[in-house]
Short mmCIF file of C-alpha atoms in Angstrom, two decimals:
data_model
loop_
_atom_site.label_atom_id
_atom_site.label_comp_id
_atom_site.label_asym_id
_atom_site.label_seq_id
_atom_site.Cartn_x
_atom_site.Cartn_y
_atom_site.Cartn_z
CA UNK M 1 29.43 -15.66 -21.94
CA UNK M 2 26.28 -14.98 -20.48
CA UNK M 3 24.69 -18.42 -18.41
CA UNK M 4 21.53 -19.89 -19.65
CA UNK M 5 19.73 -18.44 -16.55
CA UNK M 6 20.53 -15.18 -17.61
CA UNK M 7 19.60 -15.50 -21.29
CA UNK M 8 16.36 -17.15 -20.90
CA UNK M 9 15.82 -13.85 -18.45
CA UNK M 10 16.87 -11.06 -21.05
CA UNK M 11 15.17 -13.08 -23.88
CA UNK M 12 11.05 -12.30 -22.35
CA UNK M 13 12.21 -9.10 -21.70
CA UNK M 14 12.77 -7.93 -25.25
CA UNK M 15 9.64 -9.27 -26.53
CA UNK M 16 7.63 -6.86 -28.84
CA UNK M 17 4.02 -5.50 -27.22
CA UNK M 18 2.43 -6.73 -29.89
CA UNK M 19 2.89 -10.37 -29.00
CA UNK M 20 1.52 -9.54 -25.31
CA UNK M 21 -1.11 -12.18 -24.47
CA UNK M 22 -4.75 -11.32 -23.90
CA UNK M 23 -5.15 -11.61 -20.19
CA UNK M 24 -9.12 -11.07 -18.88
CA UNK M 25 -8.86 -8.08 -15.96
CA UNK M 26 -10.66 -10.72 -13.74
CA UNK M 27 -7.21 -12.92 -14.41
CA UNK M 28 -4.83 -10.17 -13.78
CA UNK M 29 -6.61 -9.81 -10.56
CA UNK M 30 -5.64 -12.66 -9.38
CA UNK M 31 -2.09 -13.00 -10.20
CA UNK M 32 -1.71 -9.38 -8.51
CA UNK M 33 -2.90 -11.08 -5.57
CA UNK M 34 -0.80 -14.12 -5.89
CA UNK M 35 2.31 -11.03 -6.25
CA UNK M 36 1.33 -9.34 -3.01
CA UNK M 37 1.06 -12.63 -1.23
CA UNK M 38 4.34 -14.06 -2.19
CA UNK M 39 6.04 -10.48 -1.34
CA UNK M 40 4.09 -10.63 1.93
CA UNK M 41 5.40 -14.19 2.51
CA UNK M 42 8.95 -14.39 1.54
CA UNK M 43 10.24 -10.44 0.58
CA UNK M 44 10.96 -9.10 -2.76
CA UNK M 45 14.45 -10.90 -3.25
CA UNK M 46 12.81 -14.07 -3.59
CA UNK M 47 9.96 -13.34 -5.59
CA UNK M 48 10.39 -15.47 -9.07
CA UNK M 49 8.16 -15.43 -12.25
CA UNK M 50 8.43 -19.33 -11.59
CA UNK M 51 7.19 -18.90 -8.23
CA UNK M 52 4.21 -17.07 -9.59
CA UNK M 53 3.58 -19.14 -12.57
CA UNK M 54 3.51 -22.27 -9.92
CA UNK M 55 0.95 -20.29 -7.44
CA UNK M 56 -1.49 -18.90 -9.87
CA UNK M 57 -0.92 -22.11 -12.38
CA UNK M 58 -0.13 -19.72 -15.45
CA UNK M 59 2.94 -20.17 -17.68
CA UNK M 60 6.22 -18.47 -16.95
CA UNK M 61 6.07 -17.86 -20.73
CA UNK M 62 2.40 -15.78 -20.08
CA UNK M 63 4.05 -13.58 -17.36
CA UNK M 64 6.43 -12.60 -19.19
CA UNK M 65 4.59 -11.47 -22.25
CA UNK M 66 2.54 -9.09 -20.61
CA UNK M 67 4.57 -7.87 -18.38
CA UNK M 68 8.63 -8.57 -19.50
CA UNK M 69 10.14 -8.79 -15.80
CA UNK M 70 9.76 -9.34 -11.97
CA UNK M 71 9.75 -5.22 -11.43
CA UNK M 72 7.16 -4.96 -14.08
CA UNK M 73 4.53 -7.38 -12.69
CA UNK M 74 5.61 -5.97 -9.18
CA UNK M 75 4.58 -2.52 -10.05
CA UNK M 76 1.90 -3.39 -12.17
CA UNK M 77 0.17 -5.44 -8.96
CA UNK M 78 0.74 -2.40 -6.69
CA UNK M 79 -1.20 -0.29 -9.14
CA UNK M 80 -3.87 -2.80 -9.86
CA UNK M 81 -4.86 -3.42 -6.27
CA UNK M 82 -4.72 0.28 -5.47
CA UNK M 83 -7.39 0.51 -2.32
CA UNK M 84 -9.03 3.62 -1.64
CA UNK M 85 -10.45 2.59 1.50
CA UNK M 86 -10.52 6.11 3.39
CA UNK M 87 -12.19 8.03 0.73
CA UNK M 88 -15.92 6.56 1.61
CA UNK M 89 -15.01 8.31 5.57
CA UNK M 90 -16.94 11.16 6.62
CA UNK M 91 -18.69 10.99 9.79
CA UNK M 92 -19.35 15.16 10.42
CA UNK M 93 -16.43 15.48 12.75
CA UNK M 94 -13.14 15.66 12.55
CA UNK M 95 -12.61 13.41 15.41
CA UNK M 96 -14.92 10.89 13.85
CA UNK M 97 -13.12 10.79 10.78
CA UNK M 98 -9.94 10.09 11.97
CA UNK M 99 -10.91 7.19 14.12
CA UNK M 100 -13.01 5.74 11.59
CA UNK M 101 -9.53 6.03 9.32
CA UNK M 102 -7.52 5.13 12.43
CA UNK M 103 -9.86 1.66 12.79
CA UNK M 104 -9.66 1.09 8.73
CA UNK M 105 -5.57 1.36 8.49
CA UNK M 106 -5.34 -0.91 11.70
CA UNK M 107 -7.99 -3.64 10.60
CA UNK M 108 -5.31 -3.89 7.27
CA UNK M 109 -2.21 -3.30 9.09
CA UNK M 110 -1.52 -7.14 9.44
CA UNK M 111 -1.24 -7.38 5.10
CA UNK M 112 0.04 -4.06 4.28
CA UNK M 113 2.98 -3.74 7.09
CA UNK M 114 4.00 -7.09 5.65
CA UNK M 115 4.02 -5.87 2.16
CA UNK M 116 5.74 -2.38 2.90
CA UNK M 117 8.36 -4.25 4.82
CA UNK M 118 9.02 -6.50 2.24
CA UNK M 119 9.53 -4.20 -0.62
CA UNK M 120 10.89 -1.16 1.57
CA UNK M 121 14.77 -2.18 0.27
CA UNK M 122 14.20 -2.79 -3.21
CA UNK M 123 11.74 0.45 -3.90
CA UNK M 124 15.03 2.30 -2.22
CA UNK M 125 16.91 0.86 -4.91
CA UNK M 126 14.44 1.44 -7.68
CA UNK M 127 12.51 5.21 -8.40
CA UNK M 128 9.60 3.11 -10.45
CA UNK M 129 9.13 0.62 -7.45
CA UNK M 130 9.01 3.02 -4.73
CA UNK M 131 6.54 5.06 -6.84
CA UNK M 132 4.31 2.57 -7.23
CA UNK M 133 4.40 1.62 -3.70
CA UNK M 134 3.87 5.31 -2.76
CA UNK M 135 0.59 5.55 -5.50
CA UNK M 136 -0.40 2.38 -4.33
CA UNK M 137 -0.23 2.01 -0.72
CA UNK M 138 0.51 5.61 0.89
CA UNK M 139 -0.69 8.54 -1.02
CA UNK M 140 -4.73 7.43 -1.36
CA UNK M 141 -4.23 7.61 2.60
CA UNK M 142 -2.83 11.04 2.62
CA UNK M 143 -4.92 12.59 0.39
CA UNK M 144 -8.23 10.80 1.80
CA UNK M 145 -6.65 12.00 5.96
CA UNK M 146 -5.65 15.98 4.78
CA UNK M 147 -9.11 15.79 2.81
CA UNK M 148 -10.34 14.89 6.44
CA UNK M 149 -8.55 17.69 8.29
CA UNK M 150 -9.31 20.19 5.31
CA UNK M 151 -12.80 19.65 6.05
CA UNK M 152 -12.69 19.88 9.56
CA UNK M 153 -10.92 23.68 9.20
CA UNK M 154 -13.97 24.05 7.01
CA UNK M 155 -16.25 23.82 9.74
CA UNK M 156 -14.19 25.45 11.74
CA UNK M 157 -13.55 22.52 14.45
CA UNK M 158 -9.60 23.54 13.89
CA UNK M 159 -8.32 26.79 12.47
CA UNK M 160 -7.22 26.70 9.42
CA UNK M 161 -3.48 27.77 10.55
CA UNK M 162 -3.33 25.02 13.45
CA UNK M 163 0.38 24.40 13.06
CA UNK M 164 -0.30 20.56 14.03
CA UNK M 165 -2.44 19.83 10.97
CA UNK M 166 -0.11 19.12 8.03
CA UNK M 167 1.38 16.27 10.54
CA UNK M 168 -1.52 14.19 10.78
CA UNK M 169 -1.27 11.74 7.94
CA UNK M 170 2.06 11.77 9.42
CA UNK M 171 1.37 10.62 12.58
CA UNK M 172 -1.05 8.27 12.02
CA UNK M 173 0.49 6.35 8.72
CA UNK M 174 3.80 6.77 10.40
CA UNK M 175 2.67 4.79 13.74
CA UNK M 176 1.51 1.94 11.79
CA UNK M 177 4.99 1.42 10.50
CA UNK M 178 7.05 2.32 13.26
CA UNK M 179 4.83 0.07 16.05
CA UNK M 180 6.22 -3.09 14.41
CA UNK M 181 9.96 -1.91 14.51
CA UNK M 182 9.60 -0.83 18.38
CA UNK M 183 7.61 -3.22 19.77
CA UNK M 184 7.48 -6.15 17.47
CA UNK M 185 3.65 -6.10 16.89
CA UNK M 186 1.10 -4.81 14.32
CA UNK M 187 -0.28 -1.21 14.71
CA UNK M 188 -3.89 -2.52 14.69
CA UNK M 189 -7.23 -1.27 14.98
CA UNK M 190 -6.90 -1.17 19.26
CA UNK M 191 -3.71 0.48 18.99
CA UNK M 192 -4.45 3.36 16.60
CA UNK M 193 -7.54 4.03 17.97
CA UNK M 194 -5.90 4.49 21.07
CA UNK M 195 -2.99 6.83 19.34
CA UNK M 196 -5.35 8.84 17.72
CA UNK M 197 -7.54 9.71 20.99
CA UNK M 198 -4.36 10.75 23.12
CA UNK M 199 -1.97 11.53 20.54
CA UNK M 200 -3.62 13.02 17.81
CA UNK M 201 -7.01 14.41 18.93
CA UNK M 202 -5.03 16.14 21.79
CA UNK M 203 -2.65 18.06 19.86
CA UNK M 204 -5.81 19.10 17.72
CA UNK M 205 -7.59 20.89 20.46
CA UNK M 206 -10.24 17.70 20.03
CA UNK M 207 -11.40 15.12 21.83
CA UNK M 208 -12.82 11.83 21.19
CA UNK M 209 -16.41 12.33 22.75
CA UNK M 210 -19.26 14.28 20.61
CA UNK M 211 -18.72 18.10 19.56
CA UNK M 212 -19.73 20.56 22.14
CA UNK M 213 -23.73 21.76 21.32
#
C-alpha cells in the first residue's frame, strides 16, 4: 500500500492542464529564482516543492498545478533563466572577445559552479534534466565563444583550419569547472583572464596586447 507521502506526490502529478493556475511571467520569475537558489544552497536531493512553497510564500498546491513535479519546475527554471550573456561580445579582435567572455563567465562563476555542481548527479540520471542544464547553462556559451572564433577566421586573425580552434569553448568553459575540483576555489574573473592570455591566446598564435598595424 502506497504511504500517504507518496500518494499526495502522484496525486499533483496527474492533474489535467486545464486546471493549471494562471501564474503572471513576472511570478514565475521569481520562483525560478527561488529554484536556482535552493539548488545552489542545498543540491538537488533536497530540493522539496514544500521548500519552495515556504521560500517564495506560494502554495504547494500552486506548484504543482503548473508544473506536476520537482523535475518539472527544475527544468522549467533552467529554461526560464536562460542567460545569454556572451552574445552582446564583440570587441574587433579575437583576443578581445575572448577575454571580455573570459571576465563575463568568471564574474558568474561563484552562482553557476554552484548550480552545475549541484545538479551534475541528477541530470546524469535524467536525459530531460541534463538537457535543460545543457540549453540553459552551457550551449548559449558555446555557440556565443565558436561565433567568436568563427569571426576571428573571418578576418583572418586565425586560419580557418587552426587545429586548436574547435577546443576553445572547451578550454575555457571546461576551466571554470575543473578549477573548483583541483584547487578548491572559483574559476573567477582573475583566473580566466589569466588562462585565456597564456593558455588560450598562445595556442592561437595571439596575444593579449593590440593587433599588429
Amino acid at each position: 500500500m502506497p504511504s500517504p507521502g507518496s500518494a499526495q506526490e502522484s496525486a499533483p502529478e496527474s492533474a489535467p492542464m486545464s486546471r493549471r493556475s494562471k501564474i503572471t511571467p513576472e511570478r514565475a520569475q521569481e520562483l525560478y529564482g527561488a529554484v536556482l537558489e535552493l539548488l545552489r544552497e542545498s543540491g538537488y536531493e533536497s530540493l522539496t516543492m514544500e521548500g519552495v512553497a515556504a521560500r517564495t510564500r506560494c502554495g504547494k498546491s500552486t506548484l504543482y498545478r503548473q508544473w506536476g513535479s520537482k523535475p518539472e519546475l527544475v527544468v522549467a527554471a533552467l529554461h526560464g533563466t536562460r542567460r545569454m550573456r556572451l552574445t552582446n561580445i564583440d570587441t574587433g579582435t579575437l583576443a578581445g572577445d575572448l577575454l571580455a567572455a573570459a571576465r563575463a563567465i568568471g564574474e558568474a562563476s561563484g552562482s553557476d559552479t554552484p548550480l552545475m555542481h549541484a545538479l551534475s548527479h541528477a541530470a546524469l540520471q535524467s536525459p530531460e534534466l541534463l538537457c535543460a542544464l545543457r540549453e540553459a547553462l552551457i550551449l548559449p556559451e558555446v555557440a556565443a565563444i565558436d561565433a567568436m572564433v568563427r569571426r576571428g577566421q573571418e578576418r583572418g586573425e586565425i586560419a580557418a583550419d587552426l587545429p586548436g580552434a574547435a577546443f576553445v569553448a572547451a578550454q575555457l568553459l571546461g576551466v571554470m569547472r575543473a578549477r573548483p575540483l583541483l584547487e578548491g576555489r572559483y574559476a573567477d574573473a582573475a583566473y580566466l583572464t589569466g588562462f585565456t592570455e597564456r593558455a588560450i591566446l598562445p595556442g592561437l598564435g595571439l596575444t593579449a596586447g593590440p593587433p599588429e598595424s
